[in-house]
Coordinates of C-alpha atoms in Angstrom, one line a residue:
M1 CA -21.5 -50.2 57.2
V2 CA -19.6 -47.4 55.3
Y3 CA -17.3 -48.2 52.4
S4 CA -14.4 -46.2 51.0
V5 CA -14.5 -45.0 47.4
S6 CA -11.7 -47.5 46.5
K7 CA -13.5 -50.4 47.9
V8 CA -16.7 -49.4 46.0
N9 CA -14.7 -49.3 42.9
A10 CA -13.1 -52.5 43.5
Y11 CA -16.3 -54.2 44.2
I12 CA -17.9 -52.9 40.9
K13 CA -14.8 -54.0 38.9
N14 CA -15.2 -57.5 40.6
M15 CA -18.9 -57.5 39.4
F16 CA -17.7 -56.7 35.9
M17 CA -15.2 -59.5 36.0
Q18 CA -17.9 -62.1 37.1
D19 CA -20.3 -61.0 34.3
F20 CA -20.3 -63.7 31.7
V21 CA -21.5 -61.3 28.9
L22 CA -19.1 -58.4 29.7
N23 CA -16.0 -60.7 29.9
K24 CA -16.0 -61.1 26.2
I25 CA -18.4 -58.8 24.2
S26 CA -18.5 -57.3 20.7
V27 CA -19.8 -53.8 20.3
E28 CA -20.7 -52.1 17.1
G29 CA -20.6 -48.2 16.9
E30 CA -19.2 -45.1 15.3
V31 CA -15.6 -44.0 16.2
S32 CA -15.4 -40.7 17.9
N33 CA -12.5 -38.8 19.5
C34 CA -9.8 -41.2 18.4
T35 CA -6.3 -40.4 19.9
Y36 CA -3.3 -42.3 19.2
A37 CA -0.9 -41.8 22.3
N38 CA 2.8 -41.6 22.2
S39 CA 2.8 -44.9 24.3
N40 CA 1.1 -46.6 21.3
H41 CA -2.2 -46.9 23.3
I42 CA -5.3 -45.9 21.4
Y43 CA -8.0 -44.0 23.3
F44 CA -11.3 -43.7 21.5
T45 CA -15.2 -43.5 21.9
I46 CA -17.7 -45.5 20.1
K47 CA -21.2 -44.2 19.8
D48 CA -24.6 -44.5 18.2
E49 CA -27.7 -42.4 18.2
G50 CA -28.5 -43.5 21.8
G51 CA -25.1 -43.1 23.7
T52 CA -21.4 -43.3 23.8
L53 CA -18.9 -45.8 25.2
S54 CA -15.2 -45.1 26.1
A55 CA -12.8 -47.6 24.9
V56 CA -9.0 -48.3 24.9
M57 CA -6.7 -50.5 23.0
F58 CA -3.4 -51.0 24.9
A59 CA -0.2 -51.2 22.9
G60 CA 0.2 -55.0 23.6
Q61 CA -3.2 -55.5 21.8
R62 CA -2.3 -53.4 18.8
G63 CA -2.0 -56.7 16.6
G64 CA -5.8 -56.9 16.8
L65 CA -6.1 -53.8 14.7
S66 CA -5.4 -54.2 10.9
F67 CA -6.3 -50.8 9.6
D68 CA -5.8 -47.1 10.4
M69 CA -8.7 -46.3 12.6
K70 CA -10.2 -42.8 12.3
R71 CA -13.1 -40.9 13.6
G72 CA -16.3 -41.4 11.9
Q73 CA -15.6 -45.1 10.9
K74 CA -18.2 -47.8 11.9
V75 CA -16.3 -50.6 13.7
V76 CA -16.9 -53.7 15.6
V77 CA -14.8 -53.8 18.9
T78 CA -14.3 -57.1 20.7
G79 CA -13.0 -57.1 24.3
T80 CA -13.8 -56.9 28.0
I81 CA -15.9 -54.2 29.8
S82 CA -14.4 -53.5 33.1
C83 CA -14.1 -50.6 35.7
Y84 CA -11.1 -48.3 35.7
E85 CA -10.9 -48.2 39.6
K86 CA -8.9 -44.9 39.9
E87 CA -11.7 -42.9 38.3
G88 CA -14.6 -45.3 39.0
R89 CA -15.3 -45.2 35.3
Y90 CA -16.2 -48.3 33.1
Q91 CA -14.8 -48.7 29.7
L92 CA -14.3 -51.2 26.9
Y93 CA -10.9 -52.8 26.9
A94 CA -10.5 -53.7 23.2
N95 CA -8.5 -56.8 22.0
K96 CA -9.7 -56.7 18.4
I97 CA -11.2 -53.9 16.2
E98 CA -12.7 -54.7 12.8
E99 CA -14.1 -52.1 10.3
A100 CA -17.8 -52.5 9.9
G101 CA -18.2 -49.7 7.3
K102 CA -18.5 -45.9 7.5
G103 CA -20.5 -44.3 10.3
D104 CA -24.0 -42.9 9.5
L105 CA -23.1 -39.3 10.4
Y106 CA -20.0 -39.5 8.2
E107 CA -22.0 -41.1 5.3
K108 CA -24.6 -38.2 5.6
Y109 CA -21.8 -35.6 5.6
L110 CA -20.4 -37.2 2.4
Q111 CA -23.7 -37.3 0.7
L112 CA -24.4 -33.5 1.6
K113 CA -20.8 -32.6 0.5
E114 CA -21.3 -34.2 -2.8
K115 CA -24.8 -32.7 -3.4
L116 CA -23.6 -29.2 -2.7
E117 CA -20.4 -29.6 -4.6
D118 CA -22.5 -30.6 -7.6
M119 CA -24.7 -27.4 -7.2
G120 CA -21.4 -25.4 -7.5
M121 CA -21.5 -23.9 -4.0
F122 CA -17.9 -24.7 -3.4
D123 CA -16.7 -23.0 -6.5
Q124 CA -13.9 -20.5 -6.1
R125 CA -15.5 -18.1 -8.5
Y126 CA -18.4 -17.4 -5.9
K127 CA -15.9 -16.7 -3.0
K128 CA -16.0 -13.1 -1.9
E129 CA -12.6 -11.5 -1.2
I130 CA -11.8 -10.7 2.5
P131 CA -11.1 -7.0 2.8
K132 CA -7.5 -6.0 3.6
F133 CA -8.3 -3.3 5.9
V134 CA -11.2 -4.6 8.1
Q135 CA -12.7 -2.1 10.6
S136 CA -15.7 -4.1 11.7
I137 CA -16.1 -7.9 12.4
G138 CA -19.2 -9.9 13.1
V139 CA -18.8 -13.1 15.2
A140 CA -21.4 -15.8 15.3
T141 CA -20.5 -18.2 18.2
A142 CA -21.3 -19.0 21.8
Q143 CA -21.7 -15.9 23.9
T144 CA -19.1 -17.1 26.5
G145 CA -16.0 -19.4 26.2
A146 CA -12.6 -19.5 24.7
V147 CA -13.7 -18.8 21.0
I148 CA -15.0 -15.3 21.6
N149 CA -12.2 -14.5 23.9
D150 CA -9.5 -15.7 21.6
I151 CA -11.1 -13.8 18.7
Q152 CA -11.2 -10.6 20.7
N153 CA -7.7 -10.9 22.2
V154 CA -6.1 -11.5 18.8
S155 CA -8.2 -8.9 17.1
Y156 CA -7.4 -6.1 19.7
R157 CA -3.8 -7.1 19.7
R158 CA -3.4 -6.6 16.0
N159 CA -5.7 -3.6 15.6
P160 CA -6.9 -1.9 18.8
Y161 CA -9.5 0.1 16.9
V162 CA -11.3 -2.8 15.2
R163 CA -15.2 -3.0 16.2
I164 CA -16.3 -6.6 17.1
V165 CA -19.9 -7.4 17.1
L166 CA -21.0 -10.7 18.6
A167 CA -24.2 -12.5 17.7
P168 CA -24.6 -15.2 20.4
C169 CA -25.8 -18.5 19.0
L170 CA -25.9 -22.3 19.9
V171 CA -22.9 -24.2 18.4
Q172 CA -23.8 -27.7 19.4
G173 CA -27.0 -29.8 19.4
D174 CA -30.0 -30.1 17.2
A175 CA -31.1 -26.6 17.7
A176 CA -27.7 -25.2 16.7
P177 CA -28.2 -25.0 12.9
K178 CA -31.3 -22.5 13.2
S179 CA -29.5 -20.5 15.8
I180 CA -26.4 -20.1 13.8
I181 CA -28.4 -19.3 10.7
S182 CA -30.3 -16.5 12.6
A183 CA -27.0 -15.0 13.9
I184 CA -25.5 -14.9 10.4
K185 CA -28.6 -13.2 8.9
K186 CA -28.6 -10.7 11.7
L187 CA -25.0 -9.8 11.3
D188 CA -25.3 -9.8 7.5
K189 CA -27.7 -6.9 7.7
M190 CA -25.3 -4.7 9.7
N191 CA -22.9 -3.6 6.9
L192 CA -19.9 -5.3 8.7
D193 CA -16.6 -5.9 6.8
V194 CA -16.3 -9.5 7.5
L195 CA -18.1 -12.3 9.6
I196 CA -16.4 -15.1 11.5
V197 CA -18.6 -18.3 12.1
G198 CA -17.1 -20.9 14.4
R199 CA -16.6 -22.9 17.6
G200 CA -13.8 -24.8 19.4
G201 CA -12.8 -28.3 18.8
G202 CA -14.9 -31.4 19.6
S203 CA -16.1 -34.8 18.3
I204 CA -17.8 -35.3 15.0
E205 CA -21.2 -35.1 16.6
D206 CA -20.2 -32.0 18.5
L207 CA -19.4 -30.2 15.2
Y208 CA -22.2 -31.9 13.1
C209 CA -24.5 -28.8 13.4
F210 CA -22.1 -27.2 10.9
N211 CA -22.9 -29.8 8.3
D212 CA -26.5 -28.5 7.9
E213 CA -27.7 -27.8 4.3
E214 CA -29.7 -24.7 5.2
L215 CA -26.8 -23.3 7.0
A216 CA -24.5 -23.9 4.0
K217 CA -27.1 -22.0 1.9
T218 CA -27.2 -19.1 4.4
I219 CA -23.4 -18.8 4.2
F220 CA -23.4 -19.0 0.4
N221 CA -26.1 -16.3 0.0
A222 CA -24.6 -13.8 2.6
K223 CA -23.5 -10.5 1.1
T224 CA -20.8 -10.2 3.7
P225 CA -17.6 -12.2 3.3
I226 CA -17.5 -15.1 5.9
I227 CA -14.5 -16.9 7.3
S228 CA -15.3 -20.3 8.8
A229 CA -13.4 -21.3 12.0
V230 CA -14.9 -24.7 13.2
G231 CA -12.8 -27.0 15.4
H232 CA -9.2 -27.7 15.0
E233 CA -7.0 -27.8 11.8
T234 CA -7.9 -31.3 11.0
D235 CA -11.7 -30.9 11.4
F236 CA -13.6 -30.2 8.1
T237 CA -17.3 -29.3 7.9
I238 CA -19.7 -28.3 5.2
A239 CA -19.5 -24.8 6.5
D240 CA -15.7 -24.8 5.8
F241 CA -16.3 -25.6 2.0
V242 CA -19.0 -23.1 1.4
A243 CA -17.5 -20.2 3.4
D244 CA -15.5 -17.6 1.5
L245 CA -12.4 -18.6 3.5
R246 CA -11.6 -21.4 5.9
A247 CA -9.4 -20.7 9.0
P248 CA -8.0 -23.8 11.0
T249 CA -9.0 -22.2 14.3
P250 CA -11.0 -19.2 15.5
S251 CA -7.6 -17.5 16.6
A252 CA -6.3 -18.0 13.1
A253 CA -9.5 -16.5 11.8
A254 CA -8.9 -13.3 13.9
E255 CA -5.4 -13.3 12.5
I256 CA -6.6 -13.4 9.0
A257 CA -9.4 -10.8 9.5
N258 CA -7.3 -8.2 11.1
F259 CA -4.4 -6.3 9.7
I260 CA -1.6 -5.2 12.1
Y261 CA -2.4 -1.6 12.8
N262 CA 1.2 -0.5 13.8
D263 CA 2.6 -2.1 10.8
Y264 CA 0.0 -0.3 8.7
M265 CA 0.7 3.0 10.1
Y266 CA 4.4 2.6 9.6
T267 CA 4.0 1.5 6.1
L268 CA 1.7 4.5 5.5
D269 CA 4.4 6.8 7.0
V270 CA 7.0 5.4 4.7
Y271 CA 4.8 5.9 1.6
N272 CA 3.9 9.3 2.8
R273 CA 7.6 10.3 3.1
K274 CA 8.4 8.6 -0.3
L275 CA 5.4 10.4 -1.9
T276 CA 6.5 13.8 -0.4
E277 CA 10.0 13.4 -1.6
Q278 CA 8.6 12.5 -5.1
V279 CA 6.4 15.5 -5.1
E280 CA 9.1 17.8 -4.1
R281 CA 11.5 16.5 -6.6
K282 CA 8.8 16.9 -9.3
I283 CA 8.2 20.5 -8.1
D284 CA 11.9 21.2 -8.4
Y285 CA 12.1 19.6 -11.9
V286 CA 9.0 21.7 -13.0
K287 CA 10.5 24.9 -11.4
R288 CA 13.8 24.2 -13.2
D289 CA 12.0 23.6 -16.5
L290 CA 9.9 26.9 -16.0
D291 CA 13.0 28.8 -15.4
M292 CA 14.6 27.6 -18.5
L293 CA 11.5 28.3 -20.5
L294 CA 11.3 31.8 -19.0
I295 CA 15.0 32.4 -20.1
K296 CA 14.2 31.1 -23.6
L297 CA 11.0 33.3 -23.8
N298 CA 13.0 36.2 -22.6
T299 CA 15.5 35.7 -25.4
L300 CA 12.6 35.6 -27.9
S301 CA 10.5 38.4 -26.4
P302 CA 9.9 41.3 -28.8
Q303 CA 10.3 43.8 -25.9
I304 CA 13.7 42.4 -25.0
R305 CA 14.8 42.4 -28.6
I306 CA 13.6 46.0 -29.1
R307 CA 15.4 47.0 -25.9
E308 CA 18.6 45.3 -27.1
Q309 CA 18.3 47.0 -30.6
K310 CA 17.7 50.3 -28.8
Q311 CA 20.8 49.9 -26.6
R312 CA 22.8 48.9 -29.7
L313 CA 21.5 52.0 -31.5
E314 CA 22.4 54.2 -28.5
N315 CA 25.9 52.6 -28.5
F316 CA 26.4 53.3 -32.2
A317 CA 25.0 56.9 -31.7
K318 CA 27.7 57.4 -29.0
I319 CA 30.4 55.9 -31.2
L320 CA 29.2 58.2 -34.2
Q321 CA 29.1 61.3 -31.9
N322 CA 32.6 60.5 -30.4
T323 CA 34.1 59.9 -33.9
F324 CA 32.5 63.2 -35.3
K325 CA 33.8 65.0 -32.3
N326 CA 37.3 63.7 -32.7
N327 CA 37.3 64.2 -36.4
L328 CA 36.1 67.7 -35.9
E329 CA 38.9 68.2 -33.3
N330 CA 41.4 66.8 -35.7
K331 CA 40.2 69.2 -38.5
K332 CA 40.2 72.2 -36.1
T333 CA 43.8 71.4 -35.0
A334 CA 44.8 71.0 -38.7
L335 CA 43.2 74.4 -39.5
V336 CA 45.0 76.1 -36.7
N337 CA 48.3 74.6 -37.9
L338 CA 47.5 75.7 -41.5
S339 CA 46.6 79.0 -40.3
K340 CA 49.9 79.3 -38.5
R341 CA 51.8 78.1 -41.7
L342 CA 49.8 80.7 -43.8
D343 CA 50.5 83.4 -41.3
T344 CA 54.1 83.0 -41.8
V345 CA 53.9 83.4 -45.6
S346 CA 51.1 86.1 -45.5
P347 CA 51.9 89.5 -47.2
L348 CA 50.2 91.1 -44.3
K349 CA 52.8 89.6 -42.0
R350 CA 55.5 91.2 -44.0
L351 CA 53.6 94.6 -43.9
S352 CA 53.7 94.5 -40.1
G353 CA 57.5 94.6 -40.5
G354 CA 57.5 98.1 -42.2
Y355 CA 56.6 97.1 -45.6
A356 CA 53.7 98.3 -47.8
Y357 CA 51.8 96.9 -50.7
I358 CA 51.1 99.3 -53.6
S359 CA 48.4 98.8 -56.3
D360 CA 47.0 101.3 -58.9
N361 CA 43.4 102.2 -59.5
K362 CA 42.9 99.0 -61.3
N363 CA 44.5 97.0 -58.4
N364 CA 47.5 96.1 -60.4
K365 CA 50.6 95.7 -58.3
V366 CA 53.1 98.4 -58.6
L367 CA 56.5 96.8 -58.4
S368 CA 58.8 99.8 -59.3
A369 CA 58.9 103.6 -59.6
E370 CA 59.2 103.3 -63.3
S371 CA 55.8 101.9 -63.6
V372 CA 54.0 105.0 -62.4
K373 CA 53.9 108.6 -63.7
P374 CA 52.9 111.8 -62.2
E375 CA 49.3 112.3 -61.4
D376 CA 48.6 108.4 -61.1
E377 CA 46.5 107.4 -58.1
L378 CA 47.9 104.8 -56.0
N379 CA 46.6 102.4 -53.2
I380 CA 49.1 101.8 -50.4
Y381 CA 48.4 99.0 -48.1
F382 CA 49.8 98.8 -44.5
S383 CA 49.6 96.3 -41.9
D384 CA 46.8 98.2 -40.2
G385 CA 45.1 99.7 -43.1
K386 CA 45.0 101.4 -46.7
V387 CA 45.7 104.9 -47.8
R388 CA 45.2 106.5 -51.3
A389 CA 48.1 108.7 -52.7
K390 CA 48.8 110.5 -55.9
V391 CA 52.2 110.7 -57.7
L392 CA 53.5 114.2 -57.9

């Protein structure tokens, strides 16, 4: 006989309903993957070291929960185990949930956190600064999956020239801590600018490999700045506390690590233009100052002053020469005028009119005939010469 899937699921559900133990059962375990839906239903998982069990508390049963249930808490869930026919999956339908104390994994997490905090491994003074202009990024995560793809996509979108080096490692399970440690040590030797260590979201047990003490020490002792990006924003691991910077998600880590290349080039161009303008203005100021200094130096230069004095002397010489020449001309003109005046009253002028001038041998003037006697020698002056005569 062949059965349909729905009939098989219905048959299994009926078996659960007829089981005296499963109809009312109390199960103790650690809460994992707790989700409060908009419908007021609570979907969660309880687990121990040997396995996990899916559970749900419907909105109508919320009165059986008196505290805010969170992941990592140890609880006792009372209800019925039955089969969800649509998916052929069995789960615990909770009527009542009581807090049984904190889960073992969470307790270990808190103990390690307190220990490392007391050692000072979370102190801000030990945090290395993330470089502003990262050119190379090391990534320690799974070789395939959304994490490395998100980091690459975000990084290349912001800076197409960034170099990304992947060191593949396990990010879940008992062997994961040693694998992550090996990847970090490998990347730390490559002189990269920054490292990103992380994985996507998951349950507390999925992320628990990042709560390893040796891994924390490896992150703390690394010479390269490390950004942790484990799980989602609400997930906190020991690696987050000891890392130099925590990012809420791997994509956010890539945003933090990479500067926007185009913005950087634009800013660089703006600064370059401003610097060029400042330098040009400074050169203009210096040239103007130099020109002023040259003018001042020229005014104080001995050669310039000698040249100026020489020019002044030449000007004075010309003035003196012109003055002397003018005075000489004036004197000459005065002499000519005086000569003309003298000529008008000169005895020679009168002699040229037919008169004569007579003097004796002693050059005494002879003014009348009575003043001479016979045999006296006389000098007779005419306008054109002199003759000697003797009185008869």
